[in-house]
PDB file of C-alpha atoms in Angstrom:
ATOM      1  CA  UNK A   1     103.674 131.941  99.755  1.00  0.00           C
ATOM      2  CA  UNK A   2     103.742 129.927 102.972  1.00  0.00           C
ATOM      3  CA  UNK A   3     106.998 128.438 101.837  1.00  0.00           C
ATOM      4  CA  UNK A   4     108.011 131.549  99.931  1.00  0.00           C
ATOM      5  CA  UNK A   5     107.653 133.228 103.609  1.00  0.00           C
ATOM      6  CA  UNK A   6     109.721 130.425 105.306  1.00  0.00           C
ATOM      7  CA  UNK A   7     112.504 131.319 103.108  1.00  0.00           C
ATOM      8  CA  UNK A   8     112.553 134.893 103.590  1.00  0.00           C
ATOM      9  CA  UNK A   9     112.121 134.329 107.391  1.00  0.00           C
ATOM     10  CA  UNK A  10     114.657 131.588 107.156  1.00  0.00           C
ATOM     11  CA  UNK A  11     117.308 134.164 105.299  1.00  0.00           C
ATOM     12  CA  UNK A  12     116.508 137.276 107.804  1.00  0.00           C
ATOM     13  CA  UNK A  13     117.292 134.815 110.568  1.00  0.00           C
ATOM     14  CA  UNK A  14     120.322 133.746 108.852  1.00  0.00           C
ATOM     15  CA  UNK A  15     121.535 137.424 107.954  1.00  0.00           C
ATOM     16  CA  UNK A  16     120.928 138.348 111.402  1.00  0.00           C
ATOM     17  CA  UNK A  17     123.197 135.699 113.196  1.00  0.00           C
ATOM     18  CA  UNK A  18     126.005 136.828 110.630  1.00  0.00           C
ATOM     19  CA  UNK A  19     125.249 140.666 111.326  1.00  0.00           C
ATOM     20  CA  UNK A  20     126.036 139.680 114.824  1.00  0.00           C
ATOM     21  CA  UNK A  21     129.145 137.134 114.508  1.00  0.00           C
ATOM     22  CA  UNK A  22     130.549 140.171 112.549  1.00  0.00           C
ATOM     23  CA  UNK A  23     129.532 143.064 115.084  1.00  0.00           C
ATOM     24  CA  UNK A  24     130.918 140.838 117.923  1.00  0.00           C
ATOM     25  CA  UNK A  25     134.168 140.548 115.935  1.00  0.00           C
ATOM     26  CA  UNK A  26     134.547 144.501 115.438  1.00  0.00           C
ATOM     27  CA  UNK A  27     133.698 144.967 118.576  1.00  0.00           C
ATOM     28  CA  UNK A  28     136.171 143.011 120.528  1.00  0.00           C
ATOM     29  CA  UNK A  29     138.919 144.374 117.542  1.00  0.00           C
ATOM     30  CA  UNK A  30     138.205 147.387 118.813  1.00  0.00           C
ATOM     31  CA  UNK A  31     138.562 147.355 122.573  1.00  0.00           C
ATOM     32  CA  UNK A  32     141.546 145.104 122.295  1.00  0.00           C
ATOM     33  CA  UNK A  33     143.057 147.837 119.694  1.00  0.00           C
ATOM     34  CA  UNK A  34     141.965 150.980 122.163  1.00  0.00           C
ATOM     35  CA  UNK A  35     144.944 152.065 123.945  1.00  0.00           C
ATOM     36  CA  UNK A  36     142.519 153.383 126.584  1.00  0.00           C
ATOM     37  CA  UNK A  37     140.825 150.269 127.507  1.00  0.00           C
ATOM     38  CA  UNK A  38     143.936 148.192 128.600  1.00  0.00           C
ATOM     39  CA  UNK A  39     143.359 148.292 132.265  1.00  0.00           C
ATOM     40  CA  UNK A  40     141.822 146.773 134.689  1.00  0.00           C
ATOM     41  CA  UNK A  41     138.459 148.712 134.555  1.00  0.00           C
ATOM     42  CA  UNK A  42     138.511 147.660 131.333  1.00  0.00           C
ATOM     43  CA  UNK A  43     138.032 144.237 132.136  1.00  0.00           C
ATOM     44  CA  UNK A  44     134.746 144.736 133.386  1.00  0.00           C
ATOM     45  CA  UNK A  45     133.701 146.501 130.182  1.00  0.00           C
ATOM     46  CA  UNK A  46     135.299 143.155 128.104  1.00  0.00           C
ATOM     47  CA  UNK A  47     132.824 140.974 130.753  1.00  0.00           C
ATOM     48  CA  UNK A  48     129.962 143.237 130.298  1.00  0.00           C
ATOM     49  CA  UNK A  49     130.252 143.322 126.657  1.00  0.00           C
ATOM     50  CA  UNK A  50     130.572 139.285 127.003  1.00  0.00           C
ATOM     51  CA  UNK A  51     127.580 139.013 128.553  1.00  0.00           C
ATOM     52  CA  UNK A  52     126.032 141.204 126.444  1.00  0.00           C
ATOM     53  CA  UNK A  53     126.869 139.593 123.036  1.00  0.00           C
ATOM     54  CA  UNK A  54     125.454 135.623 125.012  1.00  0.00           C
ATOM     55  CA  UNK A  55     122.288 137.490 125.322  1.00  0.00           C
ATOM     56  CA  UNK A  56     122.344 138.432 121.842  1.00  0.00           C
ATOM     57  CA  UNK A  57     123.471 135.086 120.854  1.00  0.00           C
ATOM     58  CA  UNK A  58     120.702 133.917 122.869  1.00  0.00           C
ATOM     59  CA  UNK A  59     118.067 135.755 121.538  1.00  0.00           C
ATOM     60  CA  UNK A  60     119.341 134.961 117.562  1.00  0.00           C
ATOM     61  CA  UNK A  61     119.405 131.408 118.660  1.00  0.00           C
ATOM     62  CA  UNK A  62     115.819 131.549 119.905  1.00  0.00           C
ATOM     63  CA  UNK A  63     114.250 133.475 116.768  1.00  0.00           C
ATOM     64  CA  UNK A  64     115.645 130.493 115.044  1.00  0.00           C
ATOM     65  CA  UNK A  65     114.032 127.857 116.779  1.00  0.00           C
ATOM     66  CA  UNK A  66     111.071 129.928 116.264  1.00  0.00           C
ATOM     67  CA  UNK A  67     111.568 130.043 112.604  1.00  0.00           C
ATOM     68  CA  UNK A  68     112.074 126.788 111.899  1.00  0.00           C
ATOM     69  CA  UNK A  69     109.039 125.290 114.020  1.00  0.00           C
ATOM     70  CA  UNK A  70     107.316 127.738 112.231  1.00  0.00           C
ATOM     71  CA  UNK A  71     108.471 126.180 108.942  1.00  0.00           C
ATOM     72  CA  UNK A  72     107.690 122.537 109.955  1.00  0.00           C
ATOM     73  CA  UNK A  73     104.429 123.500 111.065  1.00  0.00           C
ATOM     74  CA  UNK A  74     103.522 124.910 107.588  1.00  0.00           C
ATOM     75  CA  UNK A  75     105.157 121.778 105.776  1.00  0.00           C
ATOM     76  CA  UNK A  76     102.753 119.731 107.886  1.00  0.00           C
ATOM     77  CA  UNK A  77      99.742 121.870 107.040  1.00  0.00           C
ATOM     78  CA  UNK A  78     100.733 121.779 103.270  1.00  0.00           C
ATOM     79  CA  UNK A  79     101.307 117.613 103.717  1.00  0.00           C
ATOM     80  CA  UNK A  80      97.587 117.199 104.624  1.00  0.00           C
ATOM     81  CA  UNK A  81      96.656 119.788 102.055  1.00  0.00           C
ATOM     82  CA  UNK A  82      97.950 117.674  99.122  1.00  0.00           C
ATOM     83  CA  UNK A  83      96.977 114.690 101.441  1.00  0.00           C
ATOM     84  CA  UNK A  84      93.374 116.157 100.957  1.00  0.00           C
ATOM     85  CA  UNK A  85      93.395 116.868  97.172  1.00  0.00           C
ATOM     86  CA  UNK A  86      94.436 113.276  96.171  1.00  0.00           C
ATOM     87  CA  UNK A  87      92.000 111.917  98.324  1.00  0.00           C
ATOM     88  CA  UNK A  88      89.259 114.018  96.415  1.00  0.00           C
ATOM     89  CA  UNK A  89      90.884 113.275  93.236  1.00  0.00           C
ATOM     90  CA  UNK A  90      90.491 109.620  93.625  1.00  0.00           C
ATOM     91  CA  UNK A  91      86.587 109.803  94.661  1.00  0.00           C
ATOM     92  CA  UNK A  92      86.143 111.593  91.614  1.00  0.00           C
ATOM     93  CA  UNK A  93      87.907 109.118  89.370  1.00  0.00           C
ATOM     94  CA  UNK A  94      85.985 106.465  91.478  1.00  0.00           C
ATOM     95  CA  UNK A  95      82.815 108.281  91.154  1.00  0.00           C
ATOM     96  CA  UNK A  96      83.337 108.847  87.319  1.00  0.00           C
ATOM     97  CA  UNK A  97      84.667 105.050  86.452  1.00  0.00           C
ATOM     98  CA  UNK A  98      80.754 104.209  88.378  1.00  0.00           C
ATOM     99  CA  UNK A  99      78.955 106.194  86.652  1.00  0.00           C
ATOM    100  CA  UNK A 100      80.924 104.852  82.748  1.00  0.00           C
ATOM    101  CA  UNK A 101      79.781 101.253  84.073  1.00  0.00           C
ATOM    102  CA  UNK A 102      76.331 102.412  85.019  1.00  0.00           C
ATOM    103  CA  UNK A 103      75.667 104.016  81.314  1.00  0.00           C
ATOM    104  CA  UNK A 104      77.776 100.901  79.928  1.00  0.00           C
ATOM    105  CA  UNK A 105      75.066  98.656  81.217  1.00  0.00           C
ATOM    106  CA  UNK A 106      72.273 100.862  80.307  1.00  0.00           C
ATOM    107  CA  UNK A 107      73.111 101.100  76.858  1.00  0.00           C
ATOM    108  CA  UNK A 108      73.833  97.295  77.165  1.00  0.00           C
ATOM    109  CA  UNK A 109      70.295  97.143  78.805  1.00  0.00           C
ATOM    110  CA  UNK A 110      68.890  98.765  75.899  1.00  0.00           C
ATOM    111  CA  UNK A 111      70.947  96.750  72.907  1.00  0.00           C
ATOM    112  CA  UNK A 112      69.429  93.239  74.824  1.00  0.00           C
ATOM    113  CA  UNK A 113      65.856  95.075  75.005  1.00  0.00           C
ATOM    114  CA  UNK A 114      65.960  95.544  70.959  1.00  0.00           C
ATOM    115  CA  UNK A 115      67.327  92.151  70.402  1.00  0.00           C
ATOM    116  CA  UNK A 116      64.812  90.694  72.273  1.00  0.00           C
ATOM    117  CA  UNK A 117      62.013  92.275  70.643  1.00  0.00           C
ATOM    118  CA  UNK A 118      63.107  91.164  67.127  1.00  0.00           C
ATOM    119  CA  UNK A 119      63.756  87.778  68.310  1.00  0.00           C
ATOM    120  CA  UNK A 120      60.005  88.063  69.671  1.00  0.00           C
ATOM    121  CA  UNK A 121      58.692  89.180  66.207  1.00  0.00           C
ATOM    122  CA  UNK A 122      60.529  86.233  64.532  1.00  0.00           C
ATOM    123  CA  UNK A 123      58.904  83.654  66.619  1.00  0.00           C
ATOM    124  CA  UNK A 124      55.410  84.961  65.964  1.00  0.00           C
ATOM    125  CA  UNK A 125      55.854  85.456  62.366  1.00  0.00           C
ATOM    126  CA  UNK A 126      57.381  82.625  60.256  1.00  0.00           C
ATOM    127  CA  UNK A 127      58.314  84.846  57.401  1.00  0.00           C
ATOM    128  CA  UNK A 128      60.284  87.326  59.859  1.00  0.00           C
ATOM    129  CA  UNK A 129      61.936  84.001  61.037  1.00  0.00           C
ATOM    130  CA  UNK A 130      63.015  83.198  57.500  1.00  0.00           C
ATOM    131  CA  UNK A 131      65.142  86.743  57.741  1.00  0.00           C
ATOM    132  CA  UNK A 132      67.415  85.001  59.814  1.00  0.00           C
ATOM    133  CA  UNK A 133      70.241  82.852  59.226  1.00  0.00           C
ATOM    134  CA  UNK A 134      69.398  78.858  59.305  1.00  0.00           C
ATOM    135  CA  UNK A 135      70.708  76.483  61.766  1.00  0.00           C
ATOM    136  CA  UNK A 136      70.623  74.022  58.846  1.00  0.00           C
ATOM    137  CA  UNK A 137      68.391  72.364  56.428  1.00  0.00           C
ATOM    138  CA  UNK A 138      67.241  69.407  58.784  1.00  0.00           C
ATOM    139  CA  UNK A 139      66.122  72.731  61.076  1.00  0.00           C
ATOM    140  CA  UNK A 140      62.350  72.525  60.828  1.00  0.00           C
ATOM    141  CA  UNK A 141      59.716  75.523  61.413  1.00  0.00           C
ATOM    142  CA  UNK A 142      59.182  74.057  64.839  1.00  0.00           C
ATOM    143  CA  UNK A 143      62.487  73.358  66.156  1.00  0.00           C
ATOM    144  CA  UNK A 144      63.152  76.633  64.591  1.00  0.00           C
ATOM    145  CA  UNK A 145      60.695  78.290  67.064  1.00  0.00           C
ATOM    146  CA  UNK A 146      62.456  76.438  69.884  1.00  0.00           C
ATOM    147  CA  UNK A 147      65.920  77.657  68.706  1.00  0.00           C
ATOM    148  CA  UNK A 148      64.533  81.573  69.307  1.00  0.00           C
ATOM    149  CA  UNK A 149      63.010  81.087  72.324  1.00  0.00           C
ATOM    150  CA  UNK A 150      66.197  79.491  73.909  1.00  0.00           C
ATOM    151  CA  UNK A 151      68.136  82.208  72.388  1.00  0.00           C
ATOM    152  CA  UNK A 152      65.699  84.206  74.222  1.00  0.00           C
ATOM    153  CA  UNK A 153      66.288  81.734  77.584  1.00  0.00           C
ATOM    154  CA  UNK A 154      70.099  82.467  77.580  1.00  0.00           C
ATOM    155  CA  UNK A 155      70.234  86.421  76.592  1.00  0.00           C
ATOM    156  CA  UNK A 156      68.164  86.533  79.707  1.00  0.00           C
ATOM    157  CA  UNK A 157      70.674  84.547  81.682  1.00  0.00           C
ATOM    158  CA  UNK A 158      73.356  86.678  80.424  1.00  0.00           C
ATOM    159  CA  UNK A 159      71.896  90.174  80.760  1.00  0.00           C
ATOM    160  CA  UNK A 160      70.835  88.821  84.920  1.00  0.00           C
ATOM    161  CA  UNK A 161      74.885  87.622  85.045  1.00  0.00           C
ATOM    162  CA  UNK A 162      75.963  91.249  83.978  1.00  0.00           C
ATOM    163  CA  UNK A 163      73.723  93.161  86.489  1.00  0.00           C
ATOM    164  CA  UNK A 164      75.037  91.504  89.062  1.00  0.00           C
ATOM    165  CA  UNK A 165      70.994  89.774  89.538  1.00  0.00           C
ATOM    166  CA  UNK A 166      72.816  86.603  89.789  1.00  0.00           C
ATOM    167  CA  UNK A 167      76.637  85.810  90.801  1.00  0.00           C
ATOM    168  CA  UNK A 168      78.782  83.418  88.558  1.00  0.00           C
ATOM    169  CA  UNK A 169      78.025  80.232  90.598  1.00  0.00           C
ATOM    170  CA  UNK A 170      74.141  81.243  90.673  1.00  0.00           C
ATOM    171  CA  UNK A 171      74.402  81.537  86.513  1.00  0.00           C
ATOM    172  CA  UNK A 172      76.329  78.346  86.016  1.00  0.00           C
ATOM    173  CA  UNK A 173      73.414  76.652  88.288  1.00  0.00           C
ATOM    174  CA  UNK A 174      70.768  78.069  86.602  1.00  0.00           C
ATOM    175  CA  UNK A 175      72.592  77.186  83.002  1.00  0.00           C
ATOM    176  CA  UNK A 176      73.446  73.359  84.480  1.00  0.00           C
ATOM    177  CA  UNK A 177      69.439  73.450  85.037  1.00  0.00           C
ATOM    178  CA  UNK A 178      68.601  74.749  81.929  1.00  0.00           C
ATOM    179  CA  UNK A 179      70.675  71.952  79.689  1.00  0.00           C
ATOM    180  CA  UNK A 180      68.438  69.513  81.304  1.00  0.00           C
ATOM    181  CA  UNK A 181      65.890  70.377  78.216  1.00  0.00           C
ATOM    182  CA  UNK A 182      67.104  68.820  75.281  1.00  0.00           C
ATOM    183  CA  UNK A 183      66.275  71.595  72.803  1.00  0.00           C
ATOM    184  CA  UNK A 184      68.168  73.709  74.655  1.00  0.00           C
ATOM    185  CA  UNK A 185      70.794  71.220  74.845  1.00  0.00           C
ATOM    186  CA  UNK A 186      70.621  71.035  70.989  1.00  0.00           C
ATOM    187  CA  UNK A 187      70.450  74.932  70.180  1.00  0.00           C
ATOM    188  CA  UNK A 188      73.854  74.780  72.149  1.00  0.00           C
ATOM    189  CA  UNK A 189      75.453  72.910  69.784  1.00  0.00           C
ATOM    190  CA  UNK A 190      74.100  74.045  66.593  1.00  0.00           C
ATOM    191  CA  UNK A 191      74.858  77.922  67.677  1.00  0.00           C
ATOM    192  CA  UNK A 192      78.144  76.865  68.894  1.00  0.00           C
ATOM    193  CA  UNK A 193      80.022  77.710  65.314  1.00  0.00           C
ATOM    194  CA  UNK A 194      78.346  81.140  65.094  1.00  0.00           C
ATOM    195  CA  UNK A 195      78.762  81.614  69.281  1.00  0.00           C
ATOM    196  CA  UNK A 196      82.736  80.834  68.700  1.00  0.00           C
ATOM    197  CA  UNK A 197      82.696  82.820  65.547  1.00  0.00           C
ATOM    198  CA  UNK A 198      80.763  86.325  66.194  1.00  0.00           C
ATOM    199  CA  UNK A 199      81.967  86.538  70.310  1.00  0.00           C
ATOM    200  CA  UNK A 200      85.033  88.766  71.240  1.00  0.00           C
ATOM    201  CA  UNK A 201      87.269  86.759  72.628  1.00  0.00           C
ATOM    202  CA  UNK A 202      88.246  87.909  76.298  1.00  0.00           C
ATOM    203  CA  UNK A 203      84.867  90.170  76.554  1.00  0.00           C
ATOM    204  CA  UNK A 204      81.933  89.906  79.299  1.00  0.00           C
ATOM    205  CA  UNK A 205      79.932  87.776  76.834  1.00  0.00           C
ATOM    206  CA  UNK A 206      83.210  85.176  75.729  1.00  0.00           C
ATOM    207  CA  UNK A 207      83.498  84.810  79.827  1.00  0.00           C
ATOM    208  CA  UNK A 208      79.445  84.133  80.169  1.00  0.00           C
ATOM    209  CA  UNK A 209      79.302  81.792  77.031  1.00  0.00           C
ATOM    210  CA  UNK A 210      82.589  79.521  78.735  1.00  0.00           C
ATOM    211  CA  UNK A 211      81.094  79.610  82.154  1.00  0.00           C
ATOM    212  CA  UNK A 212      77.850  78.369  80.426  1.00  0.00           C
ATOM    213  CA  UNK A 213      79.854  76.138  78.284  1.00  0.00           C
ATOM    214  CA  UNK A 214      81.177  74.722  81.751  1.00  0.00           C
ATOM    215  CA  UNK A 215      78.012  74.082  82.745  1.00  0.00           C
ATOM    216  CA  UNK A 216      76.964  71.932  79.530  1.00  0.00           C
ATOM    217  CA  UNK A 217      79.913  69.945  79.983  1.00  0.00           C
ATOM    218  CA  UNK A 218      79.333  69.117  83.786  1.00  0.00           C
ATOM    219  CA  UNK A 219      75.898  68.215  82.714  1.00  0.00           C
ATOM    220  CA  UNK A 220      76.806  65.745  79.708  1.00  0.00           C
ATOM    221  CA  UNK A 221      79.501  63.964  82.495  1.00  0.00           C
ATOM    222  CA  UNK A 222      76.855  63.768  85.174  1.00  0.00           C
ATOM    223  CA  UNK A 223      74.165  62.107  82.637  1.00  0.00           C
ATOM    224  CA  UNK A 224      76.204  60.731  79.952  1.00  0.00           C
ATOM    225  CA  UNK A 225      73.505  59.052  78.319  1.00  0.00           C
ATOM    226  CA  UNK A 226      72.293  62.544  77.522  1.00  0.00           C
ATOM    227  CA  UNK A 227      72.657  63.382  74.065  1.00  0.00           C
TER     228      UNK A 227
END
């Protein structure tokens, strides 16, 4: 609405200037062609008309300057309004992204809690443990329980990392310390094929496994005699 009003004011000012110019030309032609005005006294009238035309031109000029000034102010206000709207939209987008991330983490925590419950049940009951895929015929029942527990420990490390409870450096240091355990190292090796096939490449869990693998290899370098 303000832009339309500015255009109307500009059109009115332009029409006023054109009308003033046309009127000045017509009056000048009239004064020149009228015989009664061709006298020394008519020179005073011409000068008076010229002065009046000059004053009229100044008034028109002031009006146009005022109109342009108002348009510039309105344009500035509109730009500030658009900037405020853009900031609000970006803020709402960031808020929606944050809520989405929170919802995803809550859902993942619920899934992990269920996974923990399933593994715990398998640790407590050998019959339920038989339902899980075997790590090989040479794995005893005692070793199987230990592997299930090692799985819980590594899952806990993953969740602590995903909820930003631990940083990447802290997580890697924690995994390096865990790999001092012979059982956890053995579980890490035995579960490698399943981990490689069952984890989507490029995802958050894949990134966690890559960092954990770096900690595992670093432990092997630091303690070459430990298998």
